[in-house]
Amino acid sequence: MVSASFGDTQTQILDAAEQLFAEQGFGATSLRSIIRAADVNLAAIHYHFGSKEKLIVATIERMAQPIVQAELKQLAAVQAEHPQPTVEAILHAMLAPALEIVYHGQGDRGLTQARLMGRCRTEPTIEPIGAQAFAKSSQTFLTALQQALPDQSTSELTWKFDLVIAMLIRVLCAADQPNAILQDNSPAETAAAIERLVHFAAAGMKS
Amino acid sequence: MVSASFGDTQTQILDAAEQLFAEQGFGATSLRSIIRAADVNLAAIHYHFGSKEKLIVATIERMAQPIVQAELKQLAAVQAEHPQPTVEAILHAMLAPALEIVYHGQGDRGLTQARLMGRCRTEPTIEPIGAQAFAKSSQTFLTALQQALPDQSTSELTWKFDLVIAMLIRVLCAADQPNAILQDNSPAETAAAIERLVHFAAAGMKS
DNA sequence: GTCTATAATTCGATAGAC
DNA sequence: GTCTATCGAATTATAGAC
């Protein structure tokens, strides 16, 4: 397979699908609205991706892979510095990459990707696909939290971890609403929002 | 369906819609699947409710009204006992009613209603309807939290309040999954889960 | 109020020419 | 690889008999 160059049909389809899936959800977005936005033919989607579901999988994986890699890289850096990192340091490595793409993406692309990540957990049909895309990250961070909080049982840490992810998802989905934790896309404001969220989540994890 | 033989046509439709909307989401549930489950005619939905959207509004409001009333009643009771209730007491009044319907409801009705409440925030088209149904509760509890935590700014309390609601929604939506915070529907387990969630949320609110 | 029948769209998917 | 044309099925909604 040839790697997609800029303006490629596949890339045009993925870009349009990413934006529309993020805005409207997966089930509510028709292939016809995607081909209108991408300015391609309807048959091109089936030629390149096979079906709507395979397009959804490809869209999610393209969004998730850089985030998972960044999360694992930050955790590895933290662990290399301190053999036993604090809960705050682990949560920072876990939450920062997803929030940072909001302003690292070119134009509105970052906000779109953030919403798409959040949307992976809002539709029951889609949730397994999203869980699969983020599985490696989830397992690694849950293990790190168990080492940092050895007094808490696995089941307790599991539902707390789940609640922290739920908070991240909410922050991502509500990133453009008034009174959101993330007020604007500036690097300084994003860094401050990450600290607020880490602090809030760490207090709950230790409770 | 046996249960469909009870009640009038409107109630049969609302019962079936409640269950299917909760399981599959609003957009993914067709009127035809509802009339099959309710054992009524397709035209009956349009005769009694006018359109799919109006049926969604009616279903959400029927679910939300008892919960909002219970939340406001519990908060009033807490405030009557102590003029300045603790954060934990406020959060308990805010979180307990929604979780308690899980086992107070007859049969699986409670779990269905809990999932439906959670689902109100997962589809962007539906979120304004759900926010409207819970608006009175949201305003009242945000005011109570501002009085209990006067050192925190309104914007800070607003996004923290939003995160607590996000956690509640997650608990409701994941109520039947393994490793969830709510392991089973017994009153004792539900009360314990409420305490865990209140403790987790209070730690974050005070952070 | 309840039903049958159907209108009017929209959807995902595919065949086949180029 | 890209296009036109279309299939078959699903959807919401409505008209009109009873």
Short mmCIF file of N, CA, C and O in Angstrom, two decimals, chain A residues 92-149:
data_model
loop_
_atom_site.label_atom_id
_atom_site.label_comp_id
_atom_site.label_asym_id
_atom_site.label_seq_id
_atom_site.Cartn_x
_atom_site.Cartn_y
_atom_site.Cartn_z
N HIS A 92 -0.88 12.88 34.87
CA HIS A 92 -0.49 13.91 33.90
C HIS A 92 -0.11 13.26 32.57
O HIS A 92 -0.54 13.70 31.50
N ALA A 93 0.68 12.20 32.64
CA ALA A 93 1.06 11.50 31.41
C ALA A 93 -0.16 10.89 30.72
O ALA A 93 -0.19 10.74 29.50
N MET A 94 -1.16 10.57 31.53
CA MET A 94 -2.36 9.91 31.00
C MET A 94 -3.32 10.90 30.37
O MET A 94 -3.99 10.59 29.38
N LEU A 95 -3.40 12.11 30.90
CA LEU A 95 -4.42 13.07 30.47
C LEU A 95 -3.88 14.13 29.51
O LEU A 95 -4.63 14.65 28.67
N ALA A 96 -2.60 14.46 29.65
CA ALA A 96 -2.08 15.59 28.88
C ALA A 96 -2.11 15.37 27.36
O ALA A 96 -2.54 16.27 26.64
N PRO A 97 -1.65 14.21 26.85
CA PRO A 97 -1.58 14.08 25.38
C PRO A 97 -2.92 14.32 24.70
O PRO A 97 -2.99 15.01 23.68
N ALA A 98 -4.00 13.76 25.25
CA ALA A 98 -5.30 13.94 24.61
C ALA A 98 -5.72 15.40 24.61
O ALA A 98 -6.31 15.90 23.64
N LEU A 99 -5.42 16.11 25.70
CA LEU A 99 -5.82 17.52 25.77
C LEU A 99 -4.90 18.40 24.93
O LEU A 99 -5.34 19.44 24.42
N GLU A 100 -3.66 17.97 24.80
CA GLU A 100 -2.72 18.83 24.05
C GLU A 100 -2.99 18.82 22.56
O GLU A 100 -2.64 19.78 21.87
N ILE A 101 -3.63 17.76 22.07
CA ILE A 101 -3.89 17.76 20.63
C ILE A 101 -4.90 18.84 20.25
O ILE A 101 -5.00 19.23 19.10
N VAL A 102 -5.62 19.35 21.27
CA VAL A 102 -6.60 20.40 20.97
C VAL A 102 -5.91 21.61 20.37
O VAL A 102 -6.43 22.24 19.45
N TYR A 103 -4.71 21.95 20.86
CA TYR A 103 -4.05 23.12 20.27
C TYR A 103 -2.87 22.75 19.39
O TYR A 103 -2.38 23.57 18.64
N HIS A 104 -2.40 21.50 19.47
CA HIS A 104 -1.31 21.11 18.60
C HIS A 104 -1.79 20.84 17.18
O HIS A 104 -1.04 20.96 16.23
N GLY A 105 -3.06 20.45 17.04
CA GLY A 105 -3.57 20.22 15.70
C GLY A 105 -3.64 21.50 14.90
O GLY A 105 -3.86 22.58 15.45
N GLN A 106 -3.46 21.38 13.60
CA GLN A 106 -3.51 22.56 12.76
C GLN A 106 -4.97 23.00 12.60
O GLN A 106 -5.84 22.20 12.33
N GLY A 107 -5.21 24.29 12.83
CA GLY A 107 -6.57 24.82 12.69
C GLY A 107 -7.51 24.19 13.70
O GLY A 107 -7.17 24.05 14.87
N ASP A 108 -8.69 23.78 13.25
CA ASP A 108 -9.67 23.16 14.14
C ASP A 108 -9.49 21.66 14.22
O ASP A 108 -10.27 20.97 14.87
N ARG A 109 -8.48 21.14 13.55
CA ARG A 109 -8.29 19.69 13.51
C ARG A 109 -8.15 19.11 14.91
O ARG A 109 -8.70 18.04 15.20
N GLY A 110 -7.44 19.81 15.79
CA GLY A 110 -7.23 19.29 17.13
C GLY A 110 -8.52 19.15 17.90
O GLY A 110 -8.78 18.12 18.52
N LEU A 111 -9.35 20.18 17.84
CA LEU A 111 -10.63 20.13 18.54
C LEU A 111 -11.50 19.01 17.97
O LEU A 111 -12.19 18.30 18.72
N THR A 112 -11.44 18.85 16.66
CA THR A 112 -12.20 17.77 16.03
C THR A 112 -11.74 16.42 16.54
O THR A 112 -12.55 15.55 16.90
N GLN A 113 -10.42 16.22 16.60
CA GLN A 113 -9.90 14.93 17.08
C GLN A 113 -10.27 14.69 18.53
O GLN A 113 -10.58 13.56 18.92
N ALA A 114 -10.24 15.75 19.34
CA ALA A 114 -10.61 15.60 20.74
C ALA A 114 -12.07 15.16 20.86
O ALA A 114 -12.40 14.25 21.62
N ARG A 115 -12.94 15.79 20.09
CA ARG A 115 -14.36 15.40 20.14
C ARG A 115 -14.54 13.97 19.65
O ARG A 115 -15.34 13.22 20.20
N LEU A 116 -13.78 13.61 18.62
CA LEU A 116 -13.92 12.24 18.11
C LEU A 116 -13.50 11.22 19.16
O LEU A 116 -14.17 10.19 19.32
N MET A 117 -12.45 11.52 19.88
CA MET A 117 -12.03 10.61 20.94
C MET A 117 -13.13 10.49 21.99
O MET A 117 -13.44 9.39 22.45
N GLY A 118 -13.70 11.61 22.36
CA GLY A 118 -14.80 11.55 23.32
C GLY A 118 -15.98 10.76 22.81
O GLY A 118 -16.62 10.01 23.54
N ARG A 119 -16.26 10.89 21.52
CA ARG A 119 -17.43 10.24 20.97
C ARG A 119 -17.30 8.72 20.89
O ARG A 119 -18.30 8.01 20.77
N CYS A 120 -16.06 8.23 20.96
CA CYS A 120 -15.86 6.78 20.91
C CYS A 120 -16.55 6.07 22.06
O CYS A 120 -16.76 4.86 22.00
N ARG A 121 -16.86 6.81 23.12
CA ARG A 121 -17.45 6.15 24.27
C ARG A 121 -18.94 6.46 24.40
O ARG A 121 -19.55 6.08 25.39
N THR A 122 -19.50 7.16 23.45
CA THR A 122 -20.89 7.58 23.60
C THR A 122 -21.86 6.71 22.83
O THR A 122 -23.06 6.81 23.05
N GLU A 123 -21.36 5.86 21.93
CA GLU A 123 -22.26 5.00 21.18
C GLU A 123 -21.90 3.55 21.46
O GLU A 123 -20.77 3.14 21.20
N PRO A 124 -22.84 2.79 21.97
CA PRO A 124 -22.53 1.42 22.42
C PRO A 124 -21.96 0.55 21.32
O PRO A 124 -21.12 -0.29 21.58
N THR A 125 -22.42 0.75 20.08
CA THR A 125 -21.90 -0.05 18.97
C THR A 125 -20.42 0.25 18.72
O THR A 125 -19.67 -0.62 18.27
N ILE A 126 -20.02 1.47 19.02
CA ILE A 126 -18.68 1.92 18.69
C ILE A 126 -17.69 1.69 19.82
O ILE A 126 -16.49 1.55 19.59
N GLU A 127 -18.19 1.61 21.05
CA GLU A 127 -17.31 1.57 22.21
C GLU A 127 -16.25 0.46 22.12
O GLU A 127 -15.09 0.70 22.47
N PRO A 128 -16.60 -0.76 21.67
CA PRO A 128 -15.55 -1.78 21.56
C PRO A 128 -14.43 -1.38 20.62
O PRO A 128 -13.25 -1.70 20.87
N ILE A 129 -14.75 -0.69 19.54
CA ILE A 129 -13.71 -0.25 18.61
C ILE A 129 -12.78 0.73 19.28
O ILE A 129 -11.56 0.64 19.18
N GLY A 130 -13.37 1.70 20.00
CA GLY A 130 -12.54 2.66 20.71
C GLY A 130 -11.73 2.02 21.81
O GLY A 130 -10.55 2.33 21.99
N ALA A 131 -12.35 1.09 22.55
CA ALA A 131 -11.62 0.41 23.63
C ALA A 131 -10.43 -0.34 23.07
O ALA A 131 -9.35 -0.36 23.68
N GLN A 132 -10.62 -0.98 21.91
CA GLN A 132 -9.53 -1.70 21.26
C GLN A 132 -8.40 -0.74 20.87
O GLN A 132 -7.22 -1.04 21.07
N ALA A 133 -8.78 0.43 20.35
CA ALA A 133 -7.77 1.39 19.90
C ALA A 133 -6.95 1.93 21.06
O ALA A 133 -5.77 2.28 20.90
N PHE A 134 -7.55 1.99 22.25
CA PHE A 134 -6.85 2.54 23.41
C PHE A 134 -6.48 1.47 24.43
O PHE A 134 -6.07 1.79 25.55
N ALA A 135 -6.61 0.18 24.06
CA ALA A 135 -6.42 -0.90 25.02
C ALA A 135 -5.01 -0.90 25.61
O ALA A 135 -4.83 -1.03 26.83
N LYS A 136 -4.00 -0.77 24.76
CA LYS A 136 -2.61 -0.82 25.25
C LYS A 136 -2.36 0.28 26.28
O LYS A 136 -1.73 0.03 27.31
N SER A 137 -2.88 1.46 26.00
CA SER A 137 -2.71 2.57 26.93
C SER A 137 -3.42 2.30 28.25
O SER A 137 -2.87 2.49 29.33
N SER A 138 -4.66 1.81 28.19
CA SER A 138 -5.44 1.57 29.40
C SER A 138 -4.75 0.58 30.31
O SER A 138 -4.62 0.79 31.52
N GLN A 139 -4.29 -0.54 29.72
CA GLN A 139 -3.64 -1.57 30.53
C GLN A 139 -2.39 -1.03 31.20
O GLN A 139 -2.15 -1.27 32.39
N THR A 140 -1.58 -0.29 30.46
CA THR A 140 -0.32 0.19 31.00
C THR A 140 -0.53 1.17 32.15
O THR A 140 0.14 1.09 33.18
N PHE A 141 -1.48 2.08 31.98
CA PHE A 141 -1.69 3.09 33.03
C PHE A 141 -2.36 2.49 34.26
O PHE A 141 -2.07 2.90 35.38
N LEU A 142 -3.24 1.51 34.05
CA LEU A 142 -3.85 0.87 35.22
C LEU A 142 -2.79 0.15 36.05
O LEU A 142 -2.80 0.21 37.29
N THR A 143 -1.85 -0.48 35.38
CA THR A 143 -0.76 -1.14 36.10
C THR A 143 0.09 -0.12 36.86
O THR A 143 0.46 -0.34 38.03
N ALA A 144 0.39 0.99 36.22
CA ALA A 144 1.20 2.02 36.89
C ALA A 144 0.49 2.58 38.11
O ALA A 144 1.11 2.83 39.16
N LEU A 145 -0.85 2.75 38.01
CA LEU A 145 -1.60 3.27 39.15
C LEU A 145 -1.65 2.26 40.29
O LEU A 145 -1.63 2.63 41.47
N GLN A 146 -1.71 0.99 39.94
CA GLN A 146 -1.70 -0.04 40.98
C GLN A 146 -0.40 -0.02 41.77
O GLN A 146 -0.39 -0.23 42.98
N GLN A 147 0.70 0.25 41.07
CA GLN A 147 1.99 0.32 41.77
C GLN A 147 2.09 1.57 42.63
O GLN A 147 2.72 1.56 43.69
N ALA A 148 1.46 2.65 42.19
CA ALA A 148 1.53 3.90 42.95
C ALA A 148 0.58 3.90 44.14
O ALA A 148 0.79 4.62 45.12
N LEU A 149 -0.49 3.09 44.06
CA LEU A 149 -1.49 3.03 45.13
C LEU A 149 -1.70 1.58 45.55
O LEU A 149 -2.79 1.01 45.34
#
